[in-house]
């Protein structure tokens, strides 16, 4: 049938990128992250939301101080590093940088706004974009 739902799906491909399995330590599952992020613990590390330049974000590019930008929002992902299903190394690729493009290339279906809302530090100022 020409317009059937089966015909509208994307064609199968055998060109998928292999995924490297990452061991997640006990206590660092996504469910554990949701528990932590709703616990009331300070995950932002700042007193109030800020307007930031990309140069200011770039200063936070280490495992013990890691910020990233997704869609103009700045997140302190330091505490999230060990919870990231792809491993710390994958998230460190965007440490201190705008990770929007990589984020949407790898997992556009993830609701980052909800998952990282307690890590929101502020926003990138329009003048630095």
Coordinates of N, CA and C in Angstrom, one line a residue:
X1 N 0.8 -1.2 0.0 CA 0.0 0.0 0.0 C 0.9 1.2 0.0
X2 N 0.6 2.2 -0.9 CA 1.5 3.3 -1.1 C 1.7 4.2 0.1
X3 N 0.6 4.6 0.8 CA 0.7 5.5 1.9 C 0.4 4.8 3.3
X4 N 0.7 3.5 3.4 CA 0.5 2.8 4.6 C 1.6 3.2 5.6
X5 N 1.4 3.1 6.9 CA 2.4 3.5 7.9 C 3.7 2.7 7.7
X6 N 3.6 1.5 7.2 CA 4.8 0.7 7.0 C 5.7 1.4 6.0
X7 N 5.1 2.0 5.0 CA 5.9 2.6 3.9 C 6.4 4.0 4.3
X8 N 5.9 4.6 5.4 CA 6.4 5.9 5.8 C 7.6 5.8 6.7
X9 N 7.9 4.7 7.2 CA 9.0 4.6 8.1 C 10.4 4.7 7.4
X10 N 11.4 5.1 8.1 CA 12.7 5.2 7.5 C 13.2 3.9 7.1
X11 N 13.9 3.9 5.9 CA 14.5 2.6 5.4 C 15.5 2.1 6.4
X12 N 15.6 0.8 6.4 CA 16.6 0.1 7.3 C 18.0 0.3 6.7
X13 N 18.9 0.5 7.5 CA 20.3 0.6 7.1 C 21.2 -0.2 8.0
X14 N 22.3 -0.7 7.4 CA 23.3 -1.4 8.2 C 24.5 -0.6 8.3
X15 N 24.4 0.8 8.3 CA 25.5 1.7 8.5 C 25.4 2.3 9.8
X16 N 24.9 1.7 10.8 CA 24.8 2.3 12.1 C 26.2 2.3 12.8
X17 N 26.4 3.4 13.6 CA 27.6 3.5 14.3 C 27.6 2.5 15.5
X18 N 28.7 1.8 15.7 CA 28.7 0.8 16.8 C 28.8 1.6 18.1
X19 N 28.0 1.1 19.1 CA 28.0 1.8 20.4 C 28.9 1.1 21.4
X20 N 29.7 1.8 22.1 CA 30.6 1.3 23.1 C 29.8 1.2 24.4
X21 N 29.8 0.0 25.0 CA 29.1 -0.1 26.3 C 30.0 0.5 27.4
X22 N 29.3 1.2 28.3 CA 30.0 1.9 29.4 C 29.5 1.3 30.7
X23 N 30.4 0.9 31.5 CA 29.9 0.4 32.8 C 29.5 1.5 33.7
X24 N 28.3 1.5 34.2 CA 27.8 2.5 35.1 C 27.9 1.9 36.6
X25 N 28.6 2.6 37.4 CA 28.8 2.1 38.8 C 27.4 2.1 39.5
X26 N 27.3 1.1 40.4 CA 26.1 1.1 41.2 C 25.8 2.4 41.9
X27 N 24.6 2.9 41.8 CA 24.2 4.1 42.4 C 24.3 5.3 41.4
X28 N 24.6 5.0 40.2 CA 24.7 6.1 39.2 C 23.9 5.8 37.9
X29 N 22.7 5.2 38.1 CA 21.8 5.0 37.0 C 21.0 6.2 36.7
X30 N 20.3 6.3 35.7 CA 19.4 7.4 35.4 C 18.4 7.6 36.5
X31 N 17.9 6.5 37.1 CA 16.9 6.6 38.2 C 17.6 7.3 39.4
X32 N 18.9 6.9 39.6 CA 19.6 7.5 40.7 C 19.8 9.0 40.5
X33 N 20.0 9.4 39.2 CA 20.2 10.8 38.9 C 18.9 11.5 39.2
X34 N 17.8 10.9 38.8 CA 16.5 11.6 39.1 C 16.3 11.8 40.6
X35 N 16.6 10.8 41.3 CA 16.5 10.9 42.8 C 17.4 12.1 43.3
X36 N 18.6 12.1 42.8 CA 19.5 13.2 43.3 C 19.0 14.6 42.8
X37 N 18.5 14.7 41.6 CA 18.1 16.0 41.1 C 16.8 16.5 41.7
X38 N 16.1 15.6 42.4 CA 14.9 16.0 43.1 C 15.1 16.0 44.6
X39 N 16.3 15.9 45.0 CA 16.6 15.8 46.5 C 16.6 17.1 47.2
X40 N 16.7 18.2 46.4 CA 16.9 19.5 47.0 C 18.4 19.9 47.1
X41 N 19.3 19.0 46.8 CA 20.7 19.3 46.9 C 21.1 20.3 45.8
X42 N 22.0 21.2 46.1 CA 22.4 22.3 45.2 C 23.3 21.6 44.1
X43 N 22.8 21.6 42.9 CA 23.5 21.0 41.8 C 24.0 22.2 40.8
X44 N 23.5 23.4 41.1 CA 23.9 24.5 40.2 C 25.3 25.0 40.6
X45 N 25.5 25.2 41.9 CA 26.8 25.8 42.3 C 26.8 27.3 42.2
X46 N 25.7 27.9 41.9 CA 25.6 29.4 41.9 C 24.4 29.8 42.6
X47 N 24.4 31.1 43.1 CA 23.2 31.5 43.9 C 22.0 31.9 43.1
X48 N 22.3 32.5 41.9 CA 21.2 32.9 41.0 C 21.6 32.7 39.6
X49 N 20.6 32.6 38.7 CA 20.8 32.4 37.3 C 21.6 33.6 36.7
X50 N 22.5 33.4 35.8 CA 23.4 34.4 35.2 C 23.3 34.5 33.7
X51 N 23.6 35.6 33.2 CA 23.9 35.8 31.8 C 25.4 35.6 31.6
X52 N 25.8 34.7 30.7 CA 27.2 34.4 30.6 C 27.7 34.5 29.2
X53 N 29.0 34.8 29.0 CA 29.6 34.7 27.7 C 30.1 33.3 27.5
X54 N 30.4 32.9 26.2 CA 31.0 31.6 26.0 C 32.4 31.6 26.6
X55 N 33.1 32.7 26.6 CA 34.4 32.8 27.3 C 34.3 32.4 28.8
X56 N 33.3 32.9 29.4 CA 33.1 32.5 30.8 C 32.8 31.0 31.0
X57 N 32.0 30.5 30.1 CA 31.7 29.1 30.2 C 32.9 28.2 29.9
X58 N 33.8 28.7 29.0 CA 35.0 28.0 28.7 C 35.9 27.7 29.9
X59 N 35.8 28.6 30.9 CA 36.7 28.4 32.1 C 36.3 27.1 32.9
X60 N 35.1 26.6 32.6 CA 34.6 25.5 33.4 C 34.7 24.2 32.5
X61 N 35.9 23.7 32.3 CA 36.1 22.6 31.4 C 36.9 21.4 32.0
X62 N 36.7 21.3 33.3 CA 37.4 20.2 34.0 C 36.4 19.3 34.7
X63 N 36.9 18.1 35.0 CA 36.0 17.1 35.6 C 35.4 17.5 37.0
X64 N 36.1 18.4 37.7 CA 35.6 18.9 39.0 C 34.9 20.2 38.8
X65 N 34.8 20.7 37.6 CA 34.1 22.0 37.4 C 33.7 22.0 35.9
X66 N 32.6 21.4 35.6 CA 32.2 21.2 34.2 C 30.9 21.8 33.8
X67 N 30.9 22.8 33.0 CA 29.7 23.4 32.4 C 29.6 23.2 31.0
X68 N 28.4 23.2 30.4 CA 28.2 23.0 29.0 C 27.0 23.8 28.6
X69 N 26.9 24.1 27.3 CA 25.8 24.9 26.8 C 24.9 24.0 25.9
X70 N 23.6 24.0 26.1 CA 22.7 23.3 25.2 C 21.6 24.3 24.9
X71 N 21.4 24.7 23.6 CA 20.4 25.6 23.2 C 20.4 26.9 23.9
X72 N 21.6 27.4 24.2 CA 21.7 28.7 24.8 C 21.6 28.7 26.3
X73 N 21.3 27.5 26.9 CA 21.3 27.4 28.3 C 22.6 26.8 28.9
X74 N 23.1 27.3 30.0 CA 24.3 26.9 30.5 C 24.0 26.0 31.7
X75 N 24.6 24.8 31.7 CA 24.4 23.8 32.7 C 25.7 23.4 33.4
X76 N 25.6 23.3 34.7 CA 26.8 22.8 35.5 C 26.5 21.3 35.6
X77 N 27.3 20.5 34.7 CA 27.1 19.1 34.6 C 28.1 18.3 35.4
X78 N 28.8 19.0 36.3 CA 29.8 18.3 37.1 C 29.3 17.1 37.8
X79 N 28.2 17.2 38.5 CA 27.7 16.1 39.3 C 27.1 15.0 38.4
X80 N 26.7 15.4 37.1 CA 26.0 14.5 36.2 C 27.1 13.6 35.5
X81 N 28.3 14.0 35.5 CA 29.3 13.2 34.7 C 29.3 11.7 34.9
X82 N 29.2 11.3 36.2 CA 29.2 9.9 36.5 C 27.9 9.2 36.2
X83 N 26.9 10.0 35.9 CA 25.6 9.4 35.6 C 25.3 9.3 34.1
X84 N 26.2 9.9 33.3 CA 25.9 10.0 31.9 C 26.1 8.6 31.3
X85 N 25.1 8.1 30.6 CA 25.1 6.7 30.1 C 26.2 6.4 29.1
X86 N 26.7 7.4 28.5 CA 27.8 7.3 27.5 C 29.2 7.4 28.2
X87 N 29.2 7.6 29.5 CA 30.5 7.8 30.2 C 30.9 9.2 30.3
X88 N 31.8 9.5 31.3 CA 32.3 10.8 31.5 C 33.0 11.4 30.3
X89 N 33.7 10.6 29.6 CA 34.5 11.1 28.5 C 33.7 11.7 27.4
X90 N 32.5 11.1 27.1 CA 31.6 11.7 26.1 C 31.2 13.1 26.5
X91 N 30.8 13.2 27.7 CA 30.3 14.5 28.2 C 31.5 15.6 28.3
X92 N 32.7 15.1 28.6 CA 33.8 16.0 28.6 C 34.2 16.6 27.2
X93 N 33.7 16.0 26.2 CA 33.9 16.5 24.8 C 33.3 17.9 24.7
X94 N 32.3 18.2 25.5 CA 31.6 19.5 25.4 C 31.8 20.3 26.7
X95 N 32.8 19.9 27.5 CA 33.1 20.7 28.7 C 33.6 22.1 28.4
X96 N 32.9 23.1 28.9 CA 33.3 24.5 28.6 C 32.9 24.9 27.2
X97 N 32.1 24.2 26.5 CA 31.7 24.5 25.1 C 30.2 24.5 24.9
X98 N 29.8 24.9 23.7 CA 28.5 24.7 23.3 C 28.3 23.3 22.8
X99 N 27.6 22.5 23.5 CA 27.4 21.1 23.1 C 26.1 20.8 22.3
X100 N 25.4 21.9 21.9 CA 24.1 21.7 21.2 C 24.2 20.8 20.0
X101 N 25.1 21.0 19.1 CA 25.1 20.2 17.9 C 25.4 18.7 18.2
X102 N 26.4 18.4 19.1 CA 26.7 17.1 19.4 C 25.5 16.4 20.2
X103 N 24.9 17.2 21.1 CA 23.7 16.6 21.8 C 22.6 16.2 20.8
X104 N 22.3 17.0 19.9 CA 21.2 16.6 19.0 C 21.6 15.6 18.0
X105 N 22.9 15.5 17.7 CA 23.4 14.4 16.8 C 23.3 13.0 17.5
X106 N 23.5 13.0 18.8 CA 23.6 11.7 19.5 C 22.3 11.3 20.2
X107 N 21.6 12.3 20.7 CA 20.3 11.9 21.4 C 19.3 13.0 21.5
X108 N 18.8 13.4 20.4 CA 17.8 14.5 20.3 C 16.5 14.2 21.0
X109 N 16.2 12.9 21.2 CA 15.0 12.5 21.9 C 15.0 12.8 23.4
X110 N 16.2 13.1 24.0 CA 16.3 13.2 25.4 C 15.8 14.6 25.8
X111 N 15.0 14.7 26.9 CA 14.5 16.0 27.4 C 15.5 16.5 28.3
X112 N 16.5 17.2 27.8 CA 17.6 17.8 28.6 C 17.1 18.8 29.6
X113 N 16.1 19.6 29.1 CA 15.5 20.7 30.0 C 15.0 20.2 31.3
X114 N 14.3 19.0 31.2 CA 13.8 18.4 32.5 C 14.9 17.7 33.3
X115 N 15.7 17.0 32.5 CA 16.7 16.2 33.2 C 17.8 17.0 33.9
X116 N 18.1 18.2 33.3 CA 19.2 19.0 33.9 C 18.7 20.3 34.5
X117 N 17.4 20.4 34.7 CA 16.8 21.7 35.2 C 17.4 22.1 36.5
X118 N 17.8 21.2 37.4 CA 18.4 21.6 38.7 C 19.9 22.0 38.5
X119 N 20.5 21.8 37.3 CA 21.9 22.1 37.0 C 22.0 23.5 36.2
X120 N 20.9 24.1 36.0 CA 20.9 25.3 35.2 C 21.6 26.4 35.9
X121 N 22.6 27.0 35.3 CA 23.4 28.0 35.8 C 23.0 29.4 35.2
X122 N 22.5 29.4 34.0 CA 22.1 30.6 33.4 C 22.0 30.4 31.9
X123 N 22.2 31.6 31.2 CA 22.0 31.6 29.7 C 23.2 32.3 29.1
X124 N 23.5 31.9 27.8 CA 24.5 32.6 27.1 C 24.0 33.9 26.5
X125 N 24.7 34.9 26.7 CA 24.2 36.2 26.3 C 24.3 36.3 24.7
X126 N 23.3 36.9 24.2 CA 23.2 37.0 22.7 C 24.4 37.5 22.0
X127 N 25.1 38.4 22.7 CA 26.3 39.1 22.1 C 27.4 38.1 21.9
X128 N 27.4 37.0 22.7 CA 28.6 36.1 22.6 C 28.2 34.9 21.7
X129 N 27.1 34.8 21.2 CA 26.7 33.6 20.3 C 27.3 33.8 18.9

